[in-house]
């Protein structure tokens, strides 16, 4: 086992706040925010490597994810963002090679997934709020550093003979540029694929006018005028952006307590059963009698507002599952509470759309449910007595690989607008539409049908895998659980990544589909990570020894 995942290490903690940033400096000036990447080489997430040349590891990206999330909720007044480097010699050297070279396969893939999700959220925040984003490239901008630039609306580069952009992973490391880089080149920036082919095989990258001509960057400016022009551009974009008079909320940390094999938050718990390689996630719905009556009152509750609280805490437990419990094969998803209360909370949100805080809470729900589907773990939702799978929580059930429902009096589900497309999948369609691709007439009849359904009606509507009476329910679930955990986890990861995203493709679905299907495979090939592989020997005098067959 690689040192990065040694049991002697404490679990990865996700909570961070600006007072504890070690790698980023944030400066706000009215409607413009500048985020400087200043990676402290002495503070890697794990011991054994140094974060040289603004290279990053998961710890650096956890801080960046926090910055992006705070732009969404704490600082709606910011209308333009400048992403820049605080390092005198380099913009960013990309992911730290020492870290990658000594990581396990699972760590590398989870790291790539998290960094791609952070970049996707930056793009989402920009699209959802009108935030304009500029990346100011000074010095070499390589690999994951250029992927960060690609996540911005505009890329400015100083014309100093030294600054260049590159995706050197294929020629230098024998792997791919995190897959997000390749996809954004051709799908987002519309770089010609023959030029992208050249670019991705030139280790030193491309600079100057050629970078502009090839659409790799948007603007080139001389060193003497660079910062003046970038600041003018940011000010102009901020002035043109939709104005926001909203005052943000305080972004407080998610509080989680570990008691034995159970991780508890204020709204849910995750209980691990290591010997069975399973876990049980239970979400508790509170009474809706305390639901604020207006969107301003919802905002006044801030992070204590229940819909925001449960989705943040779900995200925390999902990331904890990914990073700290890699042996878990299957999570059983349950809810407890009143279906009436759950639907009332949802109704309050849906009726208040148009208010910035409510809209961002809903956008975060969408982001987190997509994160569930991108997690390499099986999910079975269990709808039983006392369940509250309605609306947004029903979409969590529909994000699972299977849904088992008890046929009994009072056990019901209910759809609402959240299930009609408000909470879109990575593929930009609703989970109902994805589930019923082969039965489009049935899917169309469900749109706007928000009546409660018992087990028989839910099964007939195609919303549950199987509905059973109490005689069969417990035994069936037990047998299916035992069967699931007996299967190859590698095969399950590939199978789930293929089946969960049926239907159309988007740039985002391409990024994560390719990450699961291809990067997974390339990362374990000897040409990359074997004793004589390019990633293993990076920085050493020896040349990699490739096995040349195409497979």
PDB file of C-alpha atoms in Angstrom, residues 80-241:
ATOM      1  CA  UNK A  80     -15.597  39.271 -12.075  1.00  0.00           C
ATOM      2  CA  UNK A  81     -12.851  36.909 -10.985  1.00  0.00           C
ATOM      3  CA  UNK A  82      -9.155  37.066 -11.891  1.00  0.00           C
ATOM      4  CA  UNK A  83      -7.327  33.801 -11.341  1.00  0.00           C
ATOM      5  CA  UNK A  84      -3.586  34.398 -11.198  1.00  0.00           C
ATOM      6  CA  UNK A  85      -0.284  33.139  -9.811  1.00  0.00           C
ATOM      7  CA  UNK A  86       1.597  34.459  -6.832  1.00  0.00           C
ATOM      8  CA  UNK A  87       4.720  32.546  -7.888  1.00  0.00           C
ATOM      9  CA  UNK A  88       7.382  34.669  -9.570  1.00  0.00           C
ATOM     10  CA  UNK A  89       8.575  32.001 -12.026  1.00  0.00           C
ATOM     11  CA  UNK A  90       5.521  29.954 -12.973  1.00  0.00           C
ATOM     12  CA  UNK A  91       1.751  30.071 -13.211  1.00  0.00           C
ATOM     13  CA  UNK A  92       1.233  26.419 -12.250  1.00  0.00           C
ATOM     14  CA  UNK A  93       3.190  23.257 -12.958  1.00  0.00           C
ATOM     15  CA  UNK A  94       0.053  21.126 -12.640  1.00  0.00           C
ATOM     16  CA  UNK A  95      -0.560  18.169 -10.360  1.00  0.00           C
ATOM     17  CA  UNK A  96       2.451  17.290  -8.238  1.00  0.00           C
ATOM     18  CA  UNK A  97       4.289  14.438  -9.937  1.00  0.00           C
ATOM     19  CA  UNK A  98       5.881  13.180  -6.736  1.00  0.00           C
ATOM     20  CA  UNK A  99       2.441  12.809  -5.233  1.00  0.00           C
ATOM     21  CA  UNK A 100       1.070  11.002  -8.295  1.00  0.00           C
ATOM     22  CA  UNK A 101       4.079   8.731  -8.592  1.00  0.00           C
ATOM     23  CA  UNK A 102       3.703   7.353  -5.079  1.00  0.00           C
ATOM     24  CA  UNK A 103      -0.106   7.233  -4.910  1.00  0.00           C
ATOM     25  CA  UNK A 104      -2.289   4.175  -5.262  1.00  0.00           C
ATOM     26  CA  UNK A 105      -4.464   3.875  -8.325  1.00  0.00           C
ATOM     27  CA  UNK A 106      -7.623   4.693  -6.349  1.00  0.00           C
ATOM     28  CA  UNK A 107      -6.061   7.831  -4.897  1.00  0.00           C
ATOM     29  CA  UNK A 108      -5.002   9.113  -8.318  1.00  0.00           C
ATOM     30  CA  UNK A 109      -8.445   8.610  -9.823  1.00  0.00           C
ATOM     31  CA  UNK A 110     -10.277  10.156  -6.860  1.00  0.00           C
ATOM     32  CA  UNK A 111      -7.871  13.095  -6.988  1.00  0.00           C
ATOM     33  CA  UNK A 112      -8.555  13.632 -10.702  1.00  0.00           C
ATOM     34  CA  UNK A 113     -12.301  13.342 -10.095  1.00  0.00           C
ATOM     35  CA  UNK A 114     -12.256  15.941  -7.310  1.00  0.00           C
ATOM     36  CA  UNK A 115     -10.199  18.433  -9.316  1.00  0.00           C
ATOM     37  CA  UNK A 116     -12.509  18.069 -12.307  1.00  0.00           C
ATOM     38  CA  UNK A 117     -15.546  18.594 -10.082  1.00  0.00           C
ATOM     39  CA  UNK A 118     -13.973  21.773  -8.699  1.00  0.00           C
ATOM     40  CA  UNK A 119     -13.373  23.137 -12.199  1.00  0.00           C
ATOM     41  CA  UNK A 120     -16.904  22.172 -13.232  1.00  0.00           C
ATOM     42  CA  UNK A 121     -18.333  24.039 -10.247  1.00  0.00           C
ATOM     43  CA  UNK A 122     -16.316  27.137 -11.183  1.00  0.00           C
ATOM     44  CA  UNK A 123     -17.898  26.955 -14.647  1.00  0.00           C
ATOM     45  CA  UNK A 124     -21.335  26.326 -13.146  1.00  0.00           C
ATOM     46  CA  UNK A 125     -21.108  29.294 -10.777  1.00  0.00           C
ATOM     47  CA  UNK A 126     -20.077  31.527 -13.682  1.00  0.00           C
ATOM     48  CA  UNK A 127     -22.981  30.327 -15.823  1.00  0.00           C
ATOM     49  CA  UNK A 128     -25.564  30.449 -13.031  1.00  0.00           C
ATOM     50  CA  UNK A 129     -24.666  33.840 -11.552  1.00  0.00           C
ATOM     51  CA  UNK A 130     -23.185  35.782 -14.480  1.00  0.00           C
ATOM     52  CA  UNK A 131     -19.754  35.819 -12.840  1.00  0.00           C
ATOM     53  CA  UNK A 132     -17.070  36.601 -15.444  1.00  0.00           C
ATOM     54  CA  UNK A 133     -13.838  34.615 -15.002  1.00  0.00           C
ATOM     55  CA  UNK A 134     -10.394  35.497 -16.333  1.00  0.00           C
ATOM     56  CA  UNK A 135      -7.224  33.459 -16.011  1.00  0.00           C
ATOM     57  CA  UNK A 136      -4.047  35.581 -16.132  1.00  0.00           C
ATOM     58  CA  UNK A 137      -1.168  33.342 -17.223  1.00  0.00           C
ATOM     59  CA  UNK A 138       2.300  34.531 -16.237  1.00  0.00           C
ATOM     60  CA  UNK A 139       4.994  31.919 -16.712  1.00  0.00           C
ATOM     61  CA  UNK A 140       4.665  28.282 -17.760  1.00  0.00           C
ATOM     62  CA  UNK A 141       1.115  26.958 -17.347  1.00  0.00           C
ATOM     63  CA  UNK A 142       1.202  23.182 -17.593  1.00  0.00           C
ATOM     64  CA  UNK A 143      -1.090  20.202 -17.173  1.00  0.00           C
ATOM     65  CA  UNK A 144      -3.608  20.733 -14.406  1.00  0.00           C
ATOM     66  CA  UNK A 145      -2.616  24.401 -14.315  1.00  0.00           C
ATOM     67  CA  UNK A 146      -3.807  24.817 -17.890  1.00  0.00           C
ATOM     68  CA  UNK A 147      -6.929  22.785 -17.058  1.00  0.00           C
ATOM     69  CA  UNK A 148      -7.678  25.398 -14.408  1.00  0.00           C
ATOM     70  CA  UNK A 149      -7.210  28.116 -17.026  1.00  0.00           C
ATOM     71  CA  UNK A 150      -9.528  26.233 -19.394  1.00  0.00           C
ATOM     72  CA  UNK A 151     -12.270  26.383 -16.765  1.00  0.00           C
ATOM     73  CA  UNK A 152     -12.285  30.198 -17.043  1.00  0.00           C
ATOM     74  CA  UNK A 153     -14.198  32.250 -19.601  1.00  0.00           C
ATOM     75  CA  UNK A 154     -11.092  34.024 -20.898  1.00  0.00           C
ATOM     76  CA  UNK A 155      -7.380  33.231 -20.825  1.00  0.00           C
ATOM     77  CA  UNK A 156      -4.874  36.092 -20.963  1.00  0.00           C
ATOM     78  CA  UNK A 157      -1.161  35.344 -21.375  1.00  0.00           C
ATOM     79  CA  UNK A 158       1.812  37.646 -21.010  1.00  0.00           C
ATOM     80  CA  UNK A 159       3.988  37.849 -24.116  1.00  0.00           C
ATOM     81  CA  UNK A 160       7.406  37.575 -22.466  1.00  0.00           C
ATOM     82  CA  UNK A 161       9.065  34.705 -24.340  1.00  0.00           C
ATOM     83  CA  UNK A 162       8.750  32.469 -21.269  1.00  0.00           C
ATOM     84  CA  UNK A 163       5.026  32.046 -20.666  1.00  0.00           C
ATOM     85  CA  UNK A 164       3.444  29.083 -22.420  1.00  0.00           C
ATOM     86  CA  UNK A 165       0.499  26.737 -22.070  1.00  0.00           C
ATOM     87  CA  UNK A 166       0.877  22.967 -22.303  1.00  0.00           C
ATOM     88  CA  UNK A 167      -0.723  19.608 -21.635  1.00  0.00           C
ATOM     89  CA  UNK A 168       2.481  17.543 -21.399  1.00  0.00           C
ATOM     90  CA  UNK A 169       1.092  14.421 -19.691  1.00  0.00           C
ATOM     91  CA  UNK A 170       1.235  12.184 -22.769  1.00  0.00           C
ATOM     92  CA  UNK A 171       4.872  12.870 -23.786  1.00  0.00           C
ATOM     93  CA  UNK A 172       6.244  13.222 -20.237  1.00  0.00           C
ATOM     94  CA  UNK A 173       4.190  10.891 -18.036  1.00  0.00           C
ATOM     95  CA  UNK A 174       2.517   8.343 -20.280  1.00  0.00           C
ATOM     96  CA  UNK A 175      -0.968   9.329 -19.032  1.00  0.00           C
ATOM     97  CA  UNK A 176      -3.767  11.730 -20.024  1.00  0.00           C
ATOM     98  CA  UNK A 177      -4.325  15.380 -19.017  1.00  0.00           C
ATOM     99  CA  UNK A 178      -6.929  14.479 -16.413  1.00  0.00           C
ATOM    100  CA  UNK A 179      -9.345  14.070 -19.374  1.00  0.00           C
ATOM    101  CA  UNK A 180     -10.908  17.423 -18.544  1.00  0.00           C
ATOM    102  CA  UNK A 181      -8.121  19.161 -20.442  1.00  0.00           C
ATOM    103  CA  UNK A 182      -8.650  17.178 -23.621  1.00  0.00           C
ATOM    104  CA  UNK A 183     -12.409  17.615 -23.563  1.00  0.00           C
ATOM    105  CA  UNK A 184     -12.351  21.337 -22.864  1.00  0.00           C
ATOM    106  CA  UNK A 185      -9.842  21.911 -25.661  1.00  0.00           C
ATOM    107  CA  UNK A 186     -12.098  20.628 -28.382  1.00  0.00           C
ATOM    108  CA  UNK A 187     -15.617  20.865 -26.898  1.00  0.00           C
ATOM    109  CA  UNK A 188     -15.347  24.191 -25.093  1.00  0.00           C
ATOM    110  CA  UNK A 189     -12.610  26.168 -26.833  1.00  0.00           C
ATOM    111  CA  UNK A 190     -13.247  24.554 -30.232  1.00  0.00           C
ATOM    112  CA  UNK A 191      -9.575  23.945 -30.919  1.00  0.00           C
ATOM    113  CA  UNK A 192      -9.174  21.990 -34.170  1.00  0.00           C
ATOM    114  CA  UNK A 193      -8.523  18.367 -33.325  1.00  0.00           C
ATOM    115  CA  UNK A 194      -5.394  18.152 -35.479  1.00  0.00           C
ATOM    116  CA  UNK A 195      -3.946  21.160 -33.687  1.00  0.00           C
ATOM    117  CA  UNK A 196      -5.046  19.697 -30.334  1.00  0.00           C
ATOM    118  CA  UNK A 197      -3.201  16.506 -31.330  1.00  0.00           C
ATOM    119  CA  UNK A 198      -0.010  18.487 -31.943  1.00  0.00           C
ATOM    120  CA  UNK A 199      -0.448  20.555 -28.793  1.00  0.00           C
ATOM    121  CA  UNK A 200      -0.886  17.501 -26.529  1.00  0.00           C
ATOM    122  CA  UNK A 201       2.333  15.903 -27.813  1.00  0.00           C
ATOM    123  CA  UNK A 202       4.577  18.979 -27.487  1.00  0.00           C
ATOM    124  CA  UNK A 203       5.971  18.799 -23.954  1.00  0.00           C
ATOM    125  CA  UNK A 204       7.287  22.373 -23.935  1.00  0.00           C
ATOM    126  CA  UNK A 205       3.899  23.782 -24.911  1.00  0.00           C
ATOM    127  CA  UNK A 206       2.944  26.681 -27.167  1.00  0.00           C
ATOM    128  CA  UNK A 207       3.445  30.381 -26.543  1.00  0.00           C
ATOM    129  CA  UNK A 208       2.913  33.793 -28.084  1.00  0.00           C
ATOM    130  CA  UNK A 209       0.869  34.519 -31.182  1.00  0.00           C
ATOM    131  CA  UNK A 210       0.616  30.848 -32.099  1.00  0.00           C
ATOM    132  CA  UNK A 211      -1.236  30.155 -28.837  1.00  0.00           C
ATOM    133  CA  UNK A 212      -3.778  32.841 -29.750  1.00  0.00           C
ATOM    134  CA  UNK A 213      -4.091  31.697 -33.363  1.00  0.00           C
ATOM    135  CA  UNK A 214      -4.757  28.139 -32.213  1.00  0.00           C
ATOM    136  CA  UNK A 215      -7.433  29.325 -29.703  1.00  0.00           C
ATOM    137  CA  UNK A 216      -5.367  28.019 -26.782  1.00  0.00           C
ATOM    138  CA  UNK A 217      -5.531  31.464 -25.166  1.00  0.00           C
ATOM    139  CA  UNK A 218      -7.729  34.471 -25.933  1.00  0.00           C
ATOM    140  CA  UNK A 219      -5.463  37.464 -25.473  1.00  0.00           C
ATOM    141  CA  UNK A 220      -1.746  38.200 -25.518  1.00  0.00           C
ATOM    142  CA  UNK A 221      -0.286  41.337 -23.936  1.00  0.00           C
ATOM    143  CA  UNK A 222       3.242  42.690 -23.403  1.00  0.00           C
ATOM    144  CA  UNK A 223       4.645  42.456 -19.911  1.00  0.00           C
ATOM    145  CA  UNK A 224       4.665  46.253 -19.470  1.00  0.00           C
ATOM    146  CA  UNK A 225       0.900  46.509 -20.042  1.00  0.00           C
ATOM    147  CA  UNK A 226      -0.304  43.060 -19.023  1.00  0.00           C
ATOM    148  CA  UNK A 227      -1.747  43.727 -15.581  1.00  0.00           C
ATOM    149  CA  UNK A 228      -3.278  47.052 -16.515  1.00  0.00           C
ATOM    150  CA  UNK A 229      -5.102  45.404 -19.421  1.00  0.00           C
ATOM    151  CA  UNK A 230      -6.249  42.419 -17.339  1.00  0.00           C
ATOM    152  CA  UNK A 231      -7.593  44.672 -14.582  1.00  0.00           C
ATOM    153  CA  UNK A 232      -9.328  46.919 -17.108  1.00  0.00           C
ATOM    154  CA  UNK A 233     -10.930  43.893 -18.707  1.00  0.00           C
ATOM    155  CA  UNK A 234     -12.106  42.532 -15.338  1.00  0.00           C
ATOM    156  CA  UNK A 235     -13.560  45.917 -14.371  1.00  0.00           C
ATOM    157  CA  UNK A 236     -15.342  46.167 -17.715  1.00  0.00           C
ATOM    158  CA  UNK A 237     -16.823  42.659 -17.397  1.00  0.00           C
ATOM    159  CA  UNK A 238     -17.901  43.347 -13.814  1.00  0.00           C
ATOM    160  CA  UNK A 239     -19.629  46.541 -14.929  1.00  0.00           C
ATOM    161  CA  UNK A 240     -21.457  44.717 -17.731  1.00  0.00           C
ATOM    162  CA  UNK A 241     -22.448  41.720 -15.598  1.00  0.00           C
TER     163      UNK A 241
END
